[in-house]
Amino acid sequence: MPYIAVSALSHEGLVRDHNEDSLAVGPWTLCATVTESPQTLLFPLGGTPVVVAVADGLGGHPAGEVASSLTARRLAAAGTALRSEDDVRGELRSCNAVLYDAADDDPDLTGMGTTVAGLVLSAEQVLVFNIGDSQVFEIAGPPGAPELRLLSTDDSPPPPPGRRTTNIVTSTLGGTVVRREVEPHLRRLPAAVGARYLVCSDGLTDPVPPEELAAVLAGEDDQRAAFELWRAAIEAGGPDNITLALVRIDE
C-alpha cells in the first residue's frame, strides 16, 4: 500500500534568540520549539487526508510564536477533513480569524501574524497551499540530479537590485492591527508514487540558493537530507528560524 513519509525539523538558527516557527505533520505538531535532529513519520496514503504545513511567525511583530502555534494546531486538528480546495481555503480563513480573535481578547497579541505553506495529501490528489513567503517545492527530475519546481506563490515584492531575497511580505495570516481577509494560493496535483516535496520557511530558502538545495536533495535518504539542508542554512549564517519537511509518496 502506498504511504507518505515525512522527515522534518525546526530550529531557531544562529541569529534569533527563540524559534517562532511551527510545524504540523498529520495530527502531530511542533510549535515554537527546537528539534535536535530530523524526525520521520509515516502515514498510509488512503482515504484520510494528511496535512503537512510550516507556519513562520512574523519577526518584528508581537507574539509570532503564538500566531504560528495557533495556525499549526488548527491545521493539524482539521487535517483529516480537508478534502477539497474549498475546505483548505475555508480553514485558512478560519485560522486568520482565530488570530484576530485572540488579539481582540489580549491586546499584547495585537498585530501578531504568521505565514503558512503546506500540502494536503490523499490517495487522489495533493493540494498545495500558502499565504506569505514560506514555500512548497516539488522535487522533480531524474534520481541523482533533482530540480526544484516552485509550487507555492511568494507573497513578496521583487527584491532590491543586487539582492536575491527581501524580508517584505505582502500577505499573511493576521499581522495587521485592523482585521483583513486573506486569499490563499491553492493548486491541485495528482497524487503519484515517487513524488517528493519540500515544505519550508524562508529561513532555509533565503540563505541557501535553489541549486544548493537541489544538490543536497540528490540522495535517497530524506532524513539525512533534512539534516543537510538545515546545516546548509546554518553554514550560510543561519539568519532566521529554519523549519522544513521533506515529503515522499512511496510504496
PDB file of N, CA and C in Angstrom, residues 99-160:
ATOM      1  N   LEU A  99      -6.618  34.282  14.737  1.00  0.00           N
ATOM      2  CA  LEU A  99      -5.537  35.161  15.173  1.00  0.00           C
ATOM      3  C   LEU A  99      -6.082  36.531  15.576  1.00  0.00           C
ATOM      4  N   TYR A 100      -6.988  37.070  14.787  1.00  0.00           N
ATOM      5  CA  TYR A 100      -7.560  38.365  15.132  1.00  0.00           C
ATOM      6  C   TYR A 100      -8.434  38.270  16.385  1.00  0.00           C
ATOM      7  N   ASP A 101      -9.169  37.165  16.528  1.00  0.00           N
ATOM      8  CA  ASP A 101      -9.992  36.990  17.731  1.00  0.00           C
ATOM      9  C   ASP A 101      -9.113  36.926  18.983  1.00  0.00           C
ATOM     10  N   ALA A 102      -7.980  36.215  18.888  1.00  0.00           N
ATOM     11  CA  ALA A 102      -7.069  36.127  20.027  1.00  0.00           C
ATOM     12  C   ALA A 102      -6.515  37.501  20.383  1.00  0.00           C
ATOM     13  N   ALA A 103      -6.199  38.298  19.358  1.00  0.00           N
ATOM     14  CA  ALA A 103      -5.685  39.642  19.608  1.00  0.00           C
ATOM     15  C   ALA A 103      -6.757  40.546  20.210  1.00  0.00           C
ATOM     16  N   ASP A 104      -8.008  40.337  19.826  1.00  0.00           N
ATOM     17  CA  ASP A 104      -9.100  41.110  20.436  1.00  0.00           C
ATOM     18  C   ASP A 104      -9.202  40.817  21.928  1.00  0.00           C
ATOM     19  N   ASP A 105      -8.906  39.560  22.303  1.00  0.00           N
ATOM     20  CA  ASP A 105      -9.015  39.159  23.710  1.00  0.00           C
ATOM     21  C   ASP A 105      -7.792  39.548  24.534  1.00  0.00           C
ATOM     22  N   ASP A 106      -6.660  39.760  23.869  1.00  0.00           N
ATOM     23  CA  ASP A 106      -5.418  40.074  24.578  1.00  0.00           C
ATOM     24  C   ASP A 106      -4.658  41.139  23.789  1.00  0.00           C
ATOM     25  N   PRO A 107      -4.679  42.379  24.241  1.00  0.00           N
ATOM     26  CA  PRO A 107      -4.019  43.462  23.498  1.00  0.00           C
ATOM     27  C   PRO A 107      -2.529  43.223  23.253  1.00  0.00           C
ATOM     28  N   ASP A 108      -1.875  42.414  24.087  1.00  0.00           N
ATOM     29  CA  ASP A 108      -0.456  42.124  23.880  1.00  0.00           C
ATOM     30  C   ASP A 108      -0.218  41.348  22.585  1.00  0.00           C
ATOM     31  N   LEU A 109      -1.271  40.767  22.017  1.00  0.00           N
ATOM     32  CA  LEU A 109      -1.143  39.986  20.789  1.00  0.00           C
ATOM     33  C   LEU A 109      -1.502  40.793  19.540  1.00  0.00           C
ATOM     34  N   THR A 110      -1.873  42.063  19.722  1.00  0.00           N
ATOM     35  CA  THR A 110      -2.295  42.878  18.589  1.00  0.00           C
ATOM     36  C   THR A 110      -1.195  42.979  17.536  1.00  0.00           C
ATOM     37  N   GLY A 111      -1.540  42.651  16.298  1.00  0.00           N
ATOM     38  CA  GLY A 111      -0.583  42.708  15.200  1.00  0.00           C
ATOM     39  C   GLY A 111       0.195  41.436  14.967  1.00  0.00           C
ATOM     40  N   MET A 112      -0.022  40.400  15.803  1.00  0.00           N
ATOM     41  CA  MET A 112       0.716  39.154  15.572  1.00  0.00           C
ATOM     42  C   MET A 112       0.271  38.525  14.252  1.00  0.00           C
ATOM     43  N   GLY A 113       1.184  37.807  13.613  1.00  0.00           N
ATOM     44  CA  GLY A 113       0.855  37.196  12.331  1.00  0.00           C
ATOM     45  C   GLY A 113       1.812  36.081  11.992  1.00  0.00           C
ATOM     46  N   THR A 114       1.497  35.366  10.942  1.00  0.00           N
ATOM     47  CA  THR A 114       2.335  34.257  10.502  1.00  0.00           C
ATOM     48  C   THR A 114       2.121  34.003   9.014  1.00  0.00           C
ATOM     49  N   THR A 115       3.135  33.485   8.365  1.00  0.00           N
ATOM     50  CA  THR A 115       2.951  32.903   7.045  1.00  0.00           C
ATOM     51  C   THR A 115       2.575  31.443   7.225  1.00  0.00           C
ATOM     52  N   VAL A 116       2.147  30.805   6.164  1.00  0.00           N
ATOM     53  CA  VAL A 116       1.873  29.367   6.212  1.00  0.00           C
ATOM     54  C   VAL A 116       2.013  28.805   4.803  1.00  0.00           C
ATOM     55  N   ALA A 117       2.527  27.580   4.723  1.00  0.00           N
ATOM     56  CA  ALA A 117       2.623  26.882   3.442  1.00  0.00           C
ATOM     57  C   ALA A 117       2.550  25.395   3.718  1.00  0.00           C
ATOM     58  N   GLY A 118       1.947  24.646   2.787  1.00  0.00           N
ATOM     59  CA  GLY A 118       1.878  23.218   3.040  1.00  0.00           C
ATOM     60  C   GLY A 118       1.181  22.429   1.959  1.00  0.00           C
ATOM     61  N   LEU A 119       0.930  21.173   2.319  1.00  0.00           N
ATOM     62  CA  LEU A 119       0.310  20.185   1.446  1.00  0.00           C
ATOM     63  C   LEU A 119      -0.796  19.476   2.209  1.00  0.00           C
ATOM     64  N   VAL A 120      -1.821  19.068   1.472  1.00  0.00           N
ATOM     65  CA  VAL A 120      -2.788  18.097   1.978  1.00  0.00           C
ATOM     66  C   VAL A 120      -2.768  16.928   0.997  1.00  0.00           C
ATOM     67  N   LEU A 121      -2.339  15.759   1.487  1.00  0.00           N
ATOM     68  CA  LEU A 121      -2.135  14.607   0.620  1.00  0.00           C
ATOM     69  C   LEU A 121      -3.204  13.551   0.860  1.00  0.00           C
ATOM     70  N   SER A 122      -3.756  13.037  -0.223  1.00  0.00           N
ATOM     71  CA  SER A 122      -4.714  11.930  -0.151  1.00  0.00           C
ATOM     72  C   SER A 122      -4.456  11.015  -1.332  1.00  0.00           C
ATOM     73  N   ALA A 123      -5.216   9.926  -1.419  1.00  0.00           N
ATOM     74  CA  ALA A 123      -4.990   8.943  -2.475  1.00  0.00           C
ATOM     75  C   ALA A 123      -5.206   9.526  -3.863  1.00  0.00           C
ATOM     76  N   GLU A 124      -6.075  10.516  -3.985  1.00  0.00           N
ATOM     77  CA  GLU A 124      -6.432  11.052  -5.299  1.00  0.00           C
ATOM     78  C   GLU A 124      -5.633  12.287  -5.683  1.00  0.00           C
ATOM     79  N   GLN A 125      -5.188  13.083  -4.693  1.00  0.00           N
ATOM     80  CA  GLN A 125      -4.666  14.402  -5.038  1.00  0.00           C
ATOM     81  C   GLN A 125      -3.713  14.921  -3.980  1.00  0.00           C
ATOM     82  N   VAL A 126      -2.956  15.914  -4.386  1.00  0.00           N
ATOM     83  CA  VAL A 126      -2.128  16.697  -3.468  1.00  0.00           C
ATOM     84  C   VAL A 126      -2.556  18.150  -3.617  1.00  0.00           C
ATOM     85  N   LEU A 127      -3.053  18.739  -2.542  1.00  0.00           N
ATOM     86  CA  LEU A 127      -3.442  20.142  -2.530  1.00  0.00           C
ATOM     87  C   LEU A 127      -2.300  20.964  -1.948  1.00  0.00           C
ATOM     88  N   VAL A 128      -1.845  21.948  -2.700  1.00  0.00           N
ATOM     89  CA  VAL A 128      -0.747  22.828  -2.298  1.00  0.00           C
ATOM     90  C   VAL A 128      -1.350  24.168  -1.890  1.00  0.00           C
ATOM     91  N   PHE A 129      -0.919  24.706  -0.745  1.00  0.00           N
ATOM     92  CA  PHE A 129      -1.472  25.985  -0.295  1.00  0.00           C
ATOM     93  C   PHE A 129      -0.378  26.842   0.327  1.00  0.00           C
ATOM     94  N   ASN A 130      -0.580  28.150   0.274  1.00  0.00           N
ATOM     95  CA  ASN A 130       0.310  29.052   1.011  1.00  0.00           C
ATOM     96  C   ASN A 130      -0.284  30.438   1.113  1.00  0.00           C
ATOM     97  N   ILE A 131       0.173  31.143   2.137  1.00  0.00           N
ATOM     98  CA  ILE A 131      -0.044  32.577   2.325  1.00  0.00           C
ATOM     99  C   ILE A 131       1.271  33.117   2.867  1.00  0.00           C
ATOM    100  N   GLY A 132       1.895  34.054   2.146  1.00  0.00           N
ATOM    101  CA  GLY A 132       3.160  34.602   2.600  1.00  0.00           C
ATOM    102  C   GLY A 132       4.340  34.061   1.819  1.00  0.00           C
ATOM    103  N   ASP A 133       5.525  34.052   2.462  1.00  0.00           N
ATOM    104  CA  ASP A 133       6.740  33.682   1.752  1.00  0.00           C
ATOM    105  C   ASP A 133       7.338  32.346   2.165  1.00  0.00           C
ATOM    106  N   SER A 134       6.648  31.573   3.003  1.00  0.00           N
ATOM    107  CA  SER A 134       7.051  30.183   3.172  1.00  0.00           C
ATOM    108  C   SER A 134       6.702  29.440   1.886  1.00  0.00           C
ATOM    109  N   GLN A 135       7.441  28.376   1.578  1.00  0.00           N
ATOM    110  CA  GLN A 135       7.375  27.840   0.223  1.00  0.00           C
ATOM    111  C   GLN A 135       7.169  26.337   0.177  1.00  0.00           C
ATOM    112  N   VAL A 136       6.624  25.895  -0.962  1.00  0.00           N
ATOM    113  CA  VAL A 136       6.457  24.477  -1.274  1.00  0.00           C
ATOM    114  C   VAL A 136       7.091  24.218  -2.635  1.00  0.00           C
ATOM    115  N   PHE A 137       7.960  23.210  -2.681  1.00  0.00           N
ATOM    116  CA  PHE A 137       8.611  22.814  -3.925  1.00  0.00           C
ATOM    117  C   PHE A 137       8.288  21.363  -4.248  1.00  0.00           C
ATOM    118  N   GLU A 138       8.161  21.062  -5.518  1.00  0.00           N
ATOM    119  CA  GLU A 138       8.213  19.681  -5.970  1.00  0.00           C
ATOM    120  C   GLU A 138       9.661  19.361  -6.313  1.00  0.00           C
ATOM    121  N   ILE A 139      10.131  18.211  -5.841  1.00  0.00           N
ATOM    122  CA  ILE A 139      11.485  17.768  -6.146  1.00  0.00           C
ATOM    123  C   ILE A 139      11.376  16.870  -7.368  1.00  0.00           C
ATOM    124  N   ALA A 140      11.657  17.429  -8.541  1.00  0.00           N
ATOM    125  CA  ALA A 140      11.439  16.753  -9.819  1.00  0.00           C
ATOM    126  C   ALA A 140      12.783  16.364 -10.432  1.00  0.00           C
ATOM    127  N   GLY A 141      12.732  15.829 -11.647  1.00  0.00           N
ATOM    128  CA  GLY A 141      13.952  15.473 -12.358  1.00  0.00           C
ATOM    129  C   GLY A 141      14.403  14.061 -12.059  1.00  0.00           C
ATOM    130  N   PRO A 142      15.456  13.603 -12.721  1.00  0.00           N
ATOM    131  CA  PRO A 142      15.923  12.228 -12.569  1.00  0.00           C
ATOM    132  C   PRO A 142      16.607  12.008 -11.226  1.00  0.00           C
ATOM    133  N   PRO A 143      16.640  10.760 -10.734  1.00  0.00           N
ATOM    134  CA  PRO A 143      17.368  10.464  -9.495  1.00  0.00           C
ATOM    135  C   PRO A 143      18.831  10.885  -9.617  1.00  0.00           C
ATOM    136  N   GLY A 144      19.322  11.491  -8.572  1.00  0.00           N
ATOM    137  CA  GLY A 144      20.702  11.951  -8.570  1.00  0.00           C
ATOM    138  C   GLY A 144      20.910  13.331  -9.135  1.00  0.00           C
ATOM    139  N   ALA A 145      19.929  13.858  -9.854  1.00  0.00           N
ATOM    140  CA  ALA A 145      20.036  15.210 -10.425  1.00  0.00           C
ATOM    141  C   ALA A 145      18.684  15.912 -10.330  1.00  0.00           C
ATOM    142  N   PRO A 146      18.180  16.131  -9.127  1.00  0.00           N
ATOM    143  CA  PRO A 146      16.841  16.694  -8.972  1.00  0.00           C
ATOM    144  C   PRO A 146      16.788  18.177  -9.331  1.00  0.00           C
ATOM    145  N   GLU A 147      15.589  18.617  -9.643  1.00  0.00           N
ATOM    146  CA  GLU A 147      15.312  20.026  -9.874  1.00  0.00           C
ATOM    147  C   GLU A 147      14.196  20.447  -8.927  1.00  0.00           C
ATOM    148  N   LEU A 148      14.295  21.661  -8.406  1.00  0.00           N
ATOM    149  CA  LEU A 148      13.246  22.188  -7.538  1.00  0.00           C
ATOM    150  C   LEU A 148      12.264  22.996  -8.364  1.00  0.00           C
ATOM    151  N   ARG A 149      10.995  22.607  -8.303  1.00  0.00           N
ATOM    152  CA  ARG A 149       9.937  23.303  -9.035  1.00  0.00           C
ATOM    153  C   ARG A 149       9.036  23.987  -8.008  1.00  0.00           C
ATOM    154  N   LEU A 150       9.028  25.316  -8.001  1.00  0.00           N
ATOM    155  CA  LEU A 150       8.245  26.062  -7.017  1.00  0.00           C
ATOM    156  C   LEU A 150       6.758  25.891  -7.294  1.00  0.00           C
ATOM    157  N   LEU A 151       6.016  25.421  -6.297  1.00  0.00           N
ATOM    158  CA  LEU A 151       4.575  25.224  -6.418  1.00  0.00           C
ATOM    159  C   LEU A 151       3.779  26.325  -5.721  1.00  0.00           C
ATOM    160  N   SER A 152       4.349  26.928  -4.697  1.00  0.00           N
ATOM    161  CA  SER A 152       3.664  27.988  -3.969  1.00  0.00           C
ATOM    162  C   SER A 152       3.874  29.331  -4.663  1.00  0.00           C
ATOM    163  N   THR A 153       3.156  30.342  -4.202  1.00  0.00           N
ATOM    164  CA  THR A 153       3.271  31.698  -4.738  1.00  0.00           C
ATOM    165  C   THR A 153       3.870  32.595  -3.665  1.00  0.00           C
ATOM    166  N   ASP A 154       4.998  33.195  -3.940  1.00  0.00           N
ATOM    167  CA  ASP A 154       5.703  34.012  -2.965  1.00  0.00           C
ATOM    168  C   ASP A 154       5.034  35.381  -2.851  1.00  0.00           C
ATOM    169  N   ASP A 155       4.462  35.656  -1.688  1.00  0.00           N
ATOM    170  CA  ASP A 155       3.818  36.946  -1.453  1.00  0.00           C
ATOM    171  C   ASP A 155       4.845  37.982  -1.004  1.00  0.00           C
ATOM    172  N   SER A 156       5.816  38.240  -1.867  1.00  0.00           N
ATOM    173  CA  SER A 156       6.843  39.245  -1.606  1.00  0.00           C
ATOM    174  C   SER A 156       7.021  40.088  -2.866  1.00  0.00           C
ATOM    175  N   PRO A 157       7.342  41.366  -2.707  1.00  0.00           N
ATOM    176  CA  PRO A 157       7.659  42.178  -3.887  1.00  0.00           C
ATOM    177  C   PRO A 157       9.023  41.775  -4.440  1.00  0.00           C
ATOM    178  N   PRO A 158       9.362  42.189  -5.657  1.00  0.00           N
ATOM    179  CA  PRO A 158      10.694  41.897  -6.195  1.00  0.00           C
ATOM    180  C   PRO A 158      11.774  42.447  -5.263  1.00  0.00           C
ATOM    181  N   PRO A 159      12.869  41.697  -5.070  1.00  0.00           N
ATOM    182  CA  PRO A 159      13.939  42.173  -4.182  1.00  0.00           C
ATOM    183  C   PRO A 159      14.653  43.381  -4.777  1.00  0.00           C
ATOM    184  N   PRO A 160      15.326  44.160  -3.945  1.00  0.00           N
ATOM    185  CA  PRO A 160      16.096  45.314  -4.445  1.00  0.00           C
ATOM    186  C   PRO A 160      17.207  44.848  -5.386  1.00  0.00           C
TER     187      PRO A 160
END
